[in-house]
Short mmCIF file of C-alpha atoms and ligand atoms in Angstrom, two decimals:
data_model
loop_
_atom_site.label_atom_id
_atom_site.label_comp_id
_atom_site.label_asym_id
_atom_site.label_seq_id
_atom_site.Cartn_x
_atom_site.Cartn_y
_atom_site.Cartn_z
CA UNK A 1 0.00 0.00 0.00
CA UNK A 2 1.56 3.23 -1.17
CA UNK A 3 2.12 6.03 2.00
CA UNK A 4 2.90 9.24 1.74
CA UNK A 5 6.03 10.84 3.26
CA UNK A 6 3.72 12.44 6.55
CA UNK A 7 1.99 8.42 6.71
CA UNK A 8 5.70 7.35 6.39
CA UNK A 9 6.35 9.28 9.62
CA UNK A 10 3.20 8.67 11.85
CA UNK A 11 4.01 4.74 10.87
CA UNK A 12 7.55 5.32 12.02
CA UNK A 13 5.91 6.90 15.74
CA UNK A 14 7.26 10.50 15.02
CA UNK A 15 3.99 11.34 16.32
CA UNK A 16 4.06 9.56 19.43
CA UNK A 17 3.15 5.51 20.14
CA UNK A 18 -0.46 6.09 19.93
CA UNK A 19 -0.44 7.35 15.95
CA UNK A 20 2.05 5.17 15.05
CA UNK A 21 -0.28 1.55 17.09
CA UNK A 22 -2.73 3.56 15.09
CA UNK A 23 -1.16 3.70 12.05
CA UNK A 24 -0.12 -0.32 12.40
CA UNK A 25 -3.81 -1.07 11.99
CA UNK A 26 -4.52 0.52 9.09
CA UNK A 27 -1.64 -0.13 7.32
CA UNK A 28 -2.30 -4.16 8.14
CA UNK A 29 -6.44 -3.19 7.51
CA UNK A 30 -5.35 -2.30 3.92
CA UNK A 31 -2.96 -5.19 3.19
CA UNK A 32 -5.60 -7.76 3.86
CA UNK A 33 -8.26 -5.65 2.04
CA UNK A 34 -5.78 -4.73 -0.88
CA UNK A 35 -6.05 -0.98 -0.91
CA UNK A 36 -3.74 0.92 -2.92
CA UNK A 37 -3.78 4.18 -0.51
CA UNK A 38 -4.93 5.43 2.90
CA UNK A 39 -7.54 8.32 2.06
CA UNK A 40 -8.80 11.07 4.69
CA UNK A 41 -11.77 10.70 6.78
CA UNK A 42 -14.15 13.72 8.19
CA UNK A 43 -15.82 11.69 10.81
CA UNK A 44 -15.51 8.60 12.85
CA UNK A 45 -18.04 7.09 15.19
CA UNK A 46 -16.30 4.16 17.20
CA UNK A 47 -18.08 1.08 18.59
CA UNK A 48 -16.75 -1.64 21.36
CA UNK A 49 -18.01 0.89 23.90
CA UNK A 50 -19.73 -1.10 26.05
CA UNK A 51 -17.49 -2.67 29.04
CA UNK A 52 -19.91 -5.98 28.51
CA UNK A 53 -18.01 -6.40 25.09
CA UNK A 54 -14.68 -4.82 25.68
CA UNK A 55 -13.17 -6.29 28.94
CA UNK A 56 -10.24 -5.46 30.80
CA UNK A 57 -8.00 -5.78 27.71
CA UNK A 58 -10.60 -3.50 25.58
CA UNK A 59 -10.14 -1.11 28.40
CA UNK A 60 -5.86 -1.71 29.05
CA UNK A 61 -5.90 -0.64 24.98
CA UNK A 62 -8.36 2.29 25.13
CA UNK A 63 -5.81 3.39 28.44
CA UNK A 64 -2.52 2.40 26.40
CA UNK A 65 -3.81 4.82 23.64
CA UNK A 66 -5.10 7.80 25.78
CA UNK A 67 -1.57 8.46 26.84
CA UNK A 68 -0.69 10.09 23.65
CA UNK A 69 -3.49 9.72 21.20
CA UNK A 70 -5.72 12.02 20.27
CA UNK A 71 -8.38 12.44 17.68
CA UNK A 72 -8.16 14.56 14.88
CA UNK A 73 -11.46 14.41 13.76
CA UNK A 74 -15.06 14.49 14.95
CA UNK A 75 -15.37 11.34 16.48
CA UNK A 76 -18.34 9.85 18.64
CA UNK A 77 -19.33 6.98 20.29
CA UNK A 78 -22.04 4.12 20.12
CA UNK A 79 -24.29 3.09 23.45
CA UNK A 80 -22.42 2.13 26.17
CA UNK A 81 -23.84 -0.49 28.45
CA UNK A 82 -25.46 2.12 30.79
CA UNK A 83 -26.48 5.98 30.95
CA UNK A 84 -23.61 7.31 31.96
CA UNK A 85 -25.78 9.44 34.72
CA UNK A 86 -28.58 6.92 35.87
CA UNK A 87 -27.20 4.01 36.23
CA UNK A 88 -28.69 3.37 39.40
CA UNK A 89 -31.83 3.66 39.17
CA UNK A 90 -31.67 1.38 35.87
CA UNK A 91 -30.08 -1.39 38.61
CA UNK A 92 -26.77 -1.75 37.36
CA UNK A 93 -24.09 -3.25 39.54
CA UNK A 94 -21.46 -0.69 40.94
CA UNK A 95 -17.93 -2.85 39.94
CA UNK A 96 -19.89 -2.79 36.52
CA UNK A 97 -20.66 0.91 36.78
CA UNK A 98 -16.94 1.93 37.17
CA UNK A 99 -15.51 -0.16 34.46
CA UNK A 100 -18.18 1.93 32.19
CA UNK A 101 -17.22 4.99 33.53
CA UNK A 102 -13.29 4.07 33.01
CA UNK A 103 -13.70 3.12 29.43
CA UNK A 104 -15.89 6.50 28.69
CA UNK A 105 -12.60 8.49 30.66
CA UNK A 106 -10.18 6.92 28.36
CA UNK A 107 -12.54 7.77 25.40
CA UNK A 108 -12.74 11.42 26.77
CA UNK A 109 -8.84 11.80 27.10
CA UNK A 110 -8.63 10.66 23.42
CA UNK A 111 -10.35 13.93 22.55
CA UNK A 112 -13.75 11.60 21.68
CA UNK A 113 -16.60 13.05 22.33
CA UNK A 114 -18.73 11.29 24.85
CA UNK A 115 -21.58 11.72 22.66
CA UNK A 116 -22.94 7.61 22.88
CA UNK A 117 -25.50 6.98 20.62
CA UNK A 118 -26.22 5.03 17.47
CA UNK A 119 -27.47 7.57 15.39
CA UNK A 120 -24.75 10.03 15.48
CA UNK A 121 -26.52 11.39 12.33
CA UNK A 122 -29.34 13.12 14.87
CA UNK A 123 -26.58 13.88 17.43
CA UNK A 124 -24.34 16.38 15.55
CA UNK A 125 -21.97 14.18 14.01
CA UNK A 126 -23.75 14.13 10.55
CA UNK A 127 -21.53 13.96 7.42
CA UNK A 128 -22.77 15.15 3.59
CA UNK A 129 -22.97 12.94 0.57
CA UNK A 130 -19.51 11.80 -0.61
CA UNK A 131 -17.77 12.11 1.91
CA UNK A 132 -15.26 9.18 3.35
CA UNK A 133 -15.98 8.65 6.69
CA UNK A 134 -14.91 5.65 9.25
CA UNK A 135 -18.09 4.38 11.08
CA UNK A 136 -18.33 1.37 13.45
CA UNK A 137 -22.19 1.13 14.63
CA UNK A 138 -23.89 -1.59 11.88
CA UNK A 139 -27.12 -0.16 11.60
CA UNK A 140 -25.82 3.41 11.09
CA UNK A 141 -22.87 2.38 8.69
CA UNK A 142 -26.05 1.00 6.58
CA UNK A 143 -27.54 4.46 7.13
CA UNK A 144 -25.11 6.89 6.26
CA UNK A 145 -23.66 4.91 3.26
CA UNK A 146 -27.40 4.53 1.75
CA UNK A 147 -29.46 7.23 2.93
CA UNK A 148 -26.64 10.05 3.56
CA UNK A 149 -24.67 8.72 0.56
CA UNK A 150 -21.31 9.15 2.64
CA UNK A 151 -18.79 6.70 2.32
CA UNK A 152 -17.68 3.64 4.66
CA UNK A 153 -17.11 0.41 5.29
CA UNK A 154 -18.37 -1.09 8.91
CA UNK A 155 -15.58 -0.47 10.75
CA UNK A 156 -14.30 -2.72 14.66
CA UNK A 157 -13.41 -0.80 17.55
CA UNK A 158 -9.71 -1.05 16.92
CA UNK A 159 -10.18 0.64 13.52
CA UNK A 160 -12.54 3.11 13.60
CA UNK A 161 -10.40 4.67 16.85
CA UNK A 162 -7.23 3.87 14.34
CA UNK A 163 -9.41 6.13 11.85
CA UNK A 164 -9.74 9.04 14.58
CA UNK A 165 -6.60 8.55 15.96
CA UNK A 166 -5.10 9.69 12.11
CA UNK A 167 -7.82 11.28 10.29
CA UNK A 168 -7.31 8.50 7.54
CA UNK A 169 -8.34 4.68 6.73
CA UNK A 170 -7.53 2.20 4.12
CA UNK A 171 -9.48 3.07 0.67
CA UNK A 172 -11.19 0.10 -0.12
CA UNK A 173 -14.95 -1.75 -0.40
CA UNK A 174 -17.71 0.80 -0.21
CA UNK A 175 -15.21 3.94 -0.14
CA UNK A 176 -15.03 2.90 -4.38
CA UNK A 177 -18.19 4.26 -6.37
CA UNK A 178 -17.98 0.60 -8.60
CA UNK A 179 -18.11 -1.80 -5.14
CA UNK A 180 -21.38 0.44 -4.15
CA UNK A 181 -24.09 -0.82 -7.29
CA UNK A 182 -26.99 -3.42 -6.08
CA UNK A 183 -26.03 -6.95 -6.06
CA UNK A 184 -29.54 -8.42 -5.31
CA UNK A 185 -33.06 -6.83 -5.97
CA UNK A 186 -36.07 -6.96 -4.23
CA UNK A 187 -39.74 -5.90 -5.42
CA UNK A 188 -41.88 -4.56 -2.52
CA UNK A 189 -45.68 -4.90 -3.21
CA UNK A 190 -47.38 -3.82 -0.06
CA UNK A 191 -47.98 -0.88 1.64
CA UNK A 192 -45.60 -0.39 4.17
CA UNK A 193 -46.80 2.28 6.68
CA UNK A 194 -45.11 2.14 9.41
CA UNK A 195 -41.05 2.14 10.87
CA UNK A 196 -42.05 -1.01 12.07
CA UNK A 197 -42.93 -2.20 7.88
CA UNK A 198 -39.90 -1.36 7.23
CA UNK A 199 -38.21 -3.00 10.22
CA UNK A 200 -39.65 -6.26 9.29
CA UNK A 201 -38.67 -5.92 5.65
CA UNK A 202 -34.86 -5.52 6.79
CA UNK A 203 -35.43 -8.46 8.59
CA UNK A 204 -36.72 -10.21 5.85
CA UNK A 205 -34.19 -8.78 3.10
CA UNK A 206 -30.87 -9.36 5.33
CA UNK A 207 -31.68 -12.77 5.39
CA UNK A 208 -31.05 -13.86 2.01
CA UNK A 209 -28.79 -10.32 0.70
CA UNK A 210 -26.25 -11.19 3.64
CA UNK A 211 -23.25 -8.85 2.87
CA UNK A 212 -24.66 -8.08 -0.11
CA UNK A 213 -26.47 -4.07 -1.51
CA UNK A 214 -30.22 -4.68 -1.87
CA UNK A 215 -32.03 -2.58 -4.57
CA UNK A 216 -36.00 -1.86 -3.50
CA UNK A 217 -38.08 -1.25 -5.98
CA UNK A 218 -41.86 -0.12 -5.47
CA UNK A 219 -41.67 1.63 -2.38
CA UNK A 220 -43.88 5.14 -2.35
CA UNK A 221 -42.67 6.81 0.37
CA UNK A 222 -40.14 6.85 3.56
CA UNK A 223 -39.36 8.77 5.80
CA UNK A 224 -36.30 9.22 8.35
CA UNK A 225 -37.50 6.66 10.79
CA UNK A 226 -38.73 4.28 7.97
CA UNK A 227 -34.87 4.39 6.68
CA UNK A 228 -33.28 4.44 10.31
CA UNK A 229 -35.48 0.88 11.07
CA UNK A 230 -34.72 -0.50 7.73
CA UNK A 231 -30.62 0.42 8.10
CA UNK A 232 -30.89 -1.34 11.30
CA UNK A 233 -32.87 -4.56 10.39
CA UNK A 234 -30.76 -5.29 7.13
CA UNK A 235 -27.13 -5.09 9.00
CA UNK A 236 -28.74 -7.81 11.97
CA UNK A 237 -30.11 -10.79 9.88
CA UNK A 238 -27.47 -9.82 7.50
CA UNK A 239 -24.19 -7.85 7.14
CA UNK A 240 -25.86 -5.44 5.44
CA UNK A 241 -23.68 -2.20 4.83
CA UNK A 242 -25.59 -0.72 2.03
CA UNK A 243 -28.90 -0.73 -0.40
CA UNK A 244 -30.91 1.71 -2.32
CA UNK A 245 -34.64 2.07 -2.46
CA UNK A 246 -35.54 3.24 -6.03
CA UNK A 247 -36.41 7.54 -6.33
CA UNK A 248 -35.96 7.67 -2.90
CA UNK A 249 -31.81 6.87 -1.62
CA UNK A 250 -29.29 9.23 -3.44
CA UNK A 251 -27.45 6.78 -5.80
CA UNK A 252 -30.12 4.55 -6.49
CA UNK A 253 -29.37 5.40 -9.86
CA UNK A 254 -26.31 2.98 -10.14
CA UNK A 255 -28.10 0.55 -11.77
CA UNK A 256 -29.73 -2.73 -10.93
CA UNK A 257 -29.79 -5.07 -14.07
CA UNK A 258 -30.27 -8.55 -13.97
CA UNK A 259 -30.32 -9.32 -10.77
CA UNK A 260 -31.25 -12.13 -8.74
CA UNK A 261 -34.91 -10.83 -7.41
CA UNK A 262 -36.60 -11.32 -4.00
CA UNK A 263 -40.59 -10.47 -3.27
CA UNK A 264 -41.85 -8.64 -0.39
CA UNK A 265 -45.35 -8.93 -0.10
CA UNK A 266 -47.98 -8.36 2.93
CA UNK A 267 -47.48 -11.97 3.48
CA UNK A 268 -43.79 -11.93 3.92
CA UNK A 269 -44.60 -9.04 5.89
CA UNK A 270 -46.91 -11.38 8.40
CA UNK A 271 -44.74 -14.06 8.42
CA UNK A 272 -41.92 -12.01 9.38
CA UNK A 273 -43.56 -10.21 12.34
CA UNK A 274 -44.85 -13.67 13.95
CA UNK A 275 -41.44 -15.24 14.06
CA UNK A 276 -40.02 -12.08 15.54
CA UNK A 277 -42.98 -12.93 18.39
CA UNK A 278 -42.28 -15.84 21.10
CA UNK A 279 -44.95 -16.90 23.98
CA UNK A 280 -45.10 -14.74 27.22
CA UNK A 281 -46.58 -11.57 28.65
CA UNK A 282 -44.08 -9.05 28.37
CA UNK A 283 -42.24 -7.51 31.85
CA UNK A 284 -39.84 -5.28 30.11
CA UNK A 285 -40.91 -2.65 26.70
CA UNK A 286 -37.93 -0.83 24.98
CA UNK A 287 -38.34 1.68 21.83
CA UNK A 288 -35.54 3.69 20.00
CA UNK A 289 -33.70 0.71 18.27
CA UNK A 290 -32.07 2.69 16.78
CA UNK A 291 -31.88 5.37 19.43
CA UNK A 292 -34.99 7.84 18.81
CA UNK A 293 -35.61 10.78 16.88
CA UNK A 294 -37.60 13.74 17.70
CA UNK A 295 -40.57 12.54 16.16
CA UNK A 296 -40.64 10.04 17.80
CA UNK A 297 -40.59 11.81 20.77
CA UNK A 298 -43.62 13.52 20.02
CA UNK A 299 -45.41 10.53 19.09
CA UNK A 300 -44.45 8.81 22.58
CA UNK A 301 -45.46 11.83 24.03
CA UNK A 302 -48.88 12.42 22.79
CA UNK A 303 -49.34 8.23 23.25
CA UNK A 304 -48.32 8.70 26.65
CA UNK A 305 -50.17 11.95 27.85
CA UNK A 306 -52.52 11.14 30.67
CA UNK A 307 -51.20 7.45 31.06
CA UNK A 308 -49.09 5.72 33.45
CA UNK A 309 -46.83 2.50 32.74
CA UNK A 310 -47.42 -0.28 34.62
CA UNK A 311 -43.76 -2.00 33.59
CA UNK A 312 -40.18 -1.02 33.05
CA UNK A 313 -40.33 1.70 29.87
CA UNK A 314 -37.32 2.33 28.40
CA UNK A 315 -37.35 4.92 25.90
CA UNK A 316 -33.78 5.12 24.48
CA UNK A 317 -32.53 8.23 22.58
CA UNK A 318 -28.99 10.34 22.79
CA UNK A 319 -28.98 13.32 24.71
CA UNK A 320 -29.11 15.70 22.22
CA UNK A 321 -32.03 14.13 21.28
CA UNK A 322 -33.35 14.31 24.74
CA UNK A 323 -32.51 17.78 24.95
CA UNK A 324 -34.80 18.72 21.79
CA UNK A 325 -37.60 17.10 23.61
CA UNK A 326 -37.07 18.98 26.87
CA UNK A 327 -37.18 22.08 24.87
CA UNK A 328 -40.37 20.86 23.31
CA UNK A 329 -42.36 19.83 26.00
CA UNK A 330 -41.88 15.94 25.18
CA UNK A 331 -39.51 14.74 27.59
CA UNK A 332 -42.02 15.91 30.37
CA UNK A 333 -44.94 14.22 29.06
CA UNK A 334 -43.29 11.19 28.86
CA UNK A 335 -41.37 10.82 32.26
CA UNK A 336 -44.78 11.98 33.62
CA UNK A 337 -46.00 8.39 32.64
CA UNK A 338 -43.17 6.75 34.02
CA UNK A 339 -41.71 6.01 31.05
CA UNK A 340 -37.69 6.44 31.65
CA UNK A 341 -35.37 7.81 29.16
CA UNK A 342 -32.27 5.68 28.74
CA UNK A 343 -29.76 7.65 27.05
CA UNK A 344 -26.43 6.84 25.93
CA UNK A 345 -27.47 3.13 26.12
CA UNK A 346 -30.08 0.88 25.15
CA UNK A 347 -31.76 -2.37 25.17
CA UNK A 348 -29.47 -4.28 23.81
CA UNK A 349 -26.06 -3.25 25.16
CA UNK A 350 -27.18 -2.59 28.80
CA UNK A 351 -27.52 -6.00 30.39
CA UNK A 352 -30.86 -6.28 30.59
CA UNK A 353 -31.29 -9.92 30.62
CA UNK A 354 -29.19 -9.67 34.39
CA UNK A 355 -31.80 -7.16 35.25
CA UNK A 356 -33.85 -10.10 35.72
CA UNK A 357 -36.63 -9.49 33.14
CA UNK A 358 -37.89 -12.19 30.95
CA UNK A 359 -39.73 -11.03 28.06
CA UNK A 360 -39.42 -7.58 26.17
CA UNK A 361 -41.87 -6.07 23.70
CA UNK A 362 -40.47 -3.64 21.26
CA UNK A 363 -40.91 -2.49 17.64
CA UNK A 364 -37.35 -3.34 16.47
CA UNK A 365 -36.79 -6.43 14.56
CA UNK A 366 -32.78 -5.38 15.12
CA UNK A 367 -33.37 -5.51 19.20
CA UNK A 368 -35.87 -8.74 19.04
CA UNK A 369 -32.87 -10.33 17.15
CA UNK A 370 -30.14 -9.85 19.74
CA UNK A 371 -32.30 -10.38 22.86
CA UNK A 372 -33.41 -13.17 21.49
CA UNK A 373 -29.48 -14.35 21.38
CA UNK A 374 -29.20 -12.77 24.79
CA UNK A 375 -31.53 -15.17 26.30
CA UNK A 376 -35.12 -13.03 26.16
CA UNK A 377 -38.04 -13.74 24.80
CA UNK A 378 -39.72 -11.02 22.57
CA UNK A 379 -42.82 -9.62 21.12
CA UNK A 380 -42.20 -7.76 18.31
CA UNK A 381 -45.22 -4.87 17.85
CA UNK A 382 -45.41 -1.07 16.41
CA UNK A 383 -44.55 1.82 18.82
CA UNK A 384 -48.47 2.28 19.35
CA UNK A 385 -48.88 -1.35 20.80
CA UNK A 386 -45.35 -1.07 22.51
CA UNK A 387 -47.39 2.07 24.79
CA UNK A 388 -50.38 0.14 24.64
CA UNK A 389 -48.73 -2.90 26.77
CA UNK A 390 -46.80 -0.85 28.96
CA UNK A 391 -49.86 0.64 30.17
CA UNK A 392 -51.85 -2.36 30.72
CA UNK A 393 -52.86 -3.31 34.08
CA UNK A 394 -50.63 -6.48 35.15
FE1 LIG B 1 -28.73 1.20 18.64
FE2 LIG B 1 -28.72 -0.55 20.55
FE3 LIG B 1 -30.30 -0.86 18.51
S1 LIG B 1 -26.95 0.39 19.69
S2 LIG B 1 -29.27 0.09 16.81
S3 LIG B 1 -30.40 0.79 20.02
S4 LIG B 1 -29.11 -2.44 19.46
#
């Protein structure tokens, strides 16, 4: 892989141990993938944030590095495995509490901001079309790729901080224009009206696309939260990094000739929902998989009004997020209910199944899929039904 003189350098640690560990990475990322050059990135989000996944040697590294790394570009972070505030009252163990907090201090002396969500895109950290950027979260690598038309492949811990840690990563799969055309097509003819339509769909899709870039034809309409479900349903029963939904994604226009062709009709759509639904009356509800926008806020909020849960009700969002809701009048309405925001965490990474609940209802196909390989049970169901359960009288 060629280097330039300045890449030459930071290899060589003339820029301190951290750049040049940093530098080791990418230069051994690139080998393996075959890239002819390193090429500049304008934002990194890193994931492996959660002390349940990283360990003491995730955090030894992350320490190892913050003694003279630092990052050179905008760089967040995905969930980590409990708010950062509340941890208490969501009943997470102390010991547990301070390896979280020791990870996100190592983070924070890296010059990362301890922004931890996974949809930096609604957060601040929100890149344009074309640009090369170094992401690590799965469902918003599929996002920003297809629906912001930046530019990355799904990166591990170790490389996205290598990313941040040099402003630069290897140029290779979806950073090229010719590795980002639709490799399998699929023909959607339903209606699909809801986030949770399109959740199932993903499901569906991922299954049989796998790594592959999906092309949908015959959708009418989507909006942000229809595209944030989908990103995150394709990248968990698949590796999906990438697809296009015909007049709707920017490059849909690449082209999608004869390709193999799946059908999505309303009885893939059924079929997909009931296996996403096991037996059991759920103790535990969770929305914002991925983490919540501002609509859906306001829709929580004006489901909520006047109600109180009668079960745990996370509603998990970023801060920033949060903070857009306080300012509208949301966040009220819905802690008023009960309901209790988990920020810079969710579902999934916080462990919930050591919480001691059983079964959890929620609206993402993503989050029924890994609580299902937690140990949980799940129901999957639209946001509506999610409020409607969690109200219910025991
Ligand atoms: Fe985000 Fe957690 Fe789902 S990281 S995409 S809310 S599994």
């Amino acid at each position: 892989m060629h280097l330039t003189r300045e890449e030459e350098a930071m290899l060589a640690g003339e820029q301190g141990n951290a750049t040049r560990k940093a530098m080791q990475i990418l230069v051994a990322l690139g080998k393996i993938y075959d890239a002819e050059r390193l090429v500049k990135v304008s934002s990194v989000q890193v994931s492996g944030v959660s002390y349940k996944n990283l360990g003491d040697a995730g955090l030894e590294f992350l320490s190892e590095l913050a003694k003279d790394g630092k990052a050179r570009v905008k760089t967040t972070l995905n969930p980590a495995g409990m708010s950062l505030t509340d941890w208490k009252s969501q009943g997470i163990d102390s010991w547990f509490a301070e390896k979280q907090l020791q990870v996100i201090d190592a983070y924070g002396k890296l010059g990362v901001e301890v922004t931890c969500t996974c949809t930096p895109y609604l957060a601040g950290n929100e890149p344009s079309f074309g640009q090369h950027i170094a992401w690590g979260e799965s469902s918003a690598v599929a996002y920003a790729n297809s629906v912001i038309g930046a530019r990355t492949n799904r990166e591990g811990g170790p490389s996205a901080l290598a990313a941040s840690l040099t402003g630069l990563t290897p140029l290779y799969g979806l950073h090229i224009r010719e590795n980002r055309v639709p490799t399998i097509a699929v023909d959607v003819d339903t209606l699909l009206r809801f986030p949770e339509d399109f959740s199932a769909m993903g499901y569906f899709v991922g299954r049989t696309a796998k790594d592959g870039i999906p092309y949908l034809r015959g959708v009418q309409r989507a909006s942000l939260e229809d595209l944030k479900s989908l990103s995150a349903a394709l990248a968990s029963s698949g590796g999906v990094a990438m697809f296009h939904v015909e007049g709707i994604t920017p490059e849909f226009g690449l082209g999608a000739k004869n390709l193999e062709t799946l059908t999505f009709t309303r009885k893939e759509l059924t079929e997909t929902g009931s296996q996403l639904n096991d037996e059991g009356v759920p103790d535990f509800v969770s929305v914002g998989c991925p983490h919540c926008s501002l609509t859906e806020l306001a829709t929580l909020a004006k489901l909520l009004s006047g109600h109180q849960v009668k079960r745990e009700f996370w509603v998990c969002c970023s801060r920033e997020v949060k903070r857009l809701g306080d300012e509208a009048g949301y966040s009220r309405l819905i802690e008023k209910s009960g309901a209790k925001f988990a920020l810079d965490t969710c579902m999934v990474v916080a462990p919930v199944e050591e919480l001691g609940y059983r079964v959890v209802a929620t609206n993402s196909a993503k989050a029924c899929h890994y609580l299902r390989n937690a140990g949980l049970k799940v129901r999957f169901m639209p946001l509506e039904e999610c409020v409607t359960e969690a109200t219910r009288s025991v």
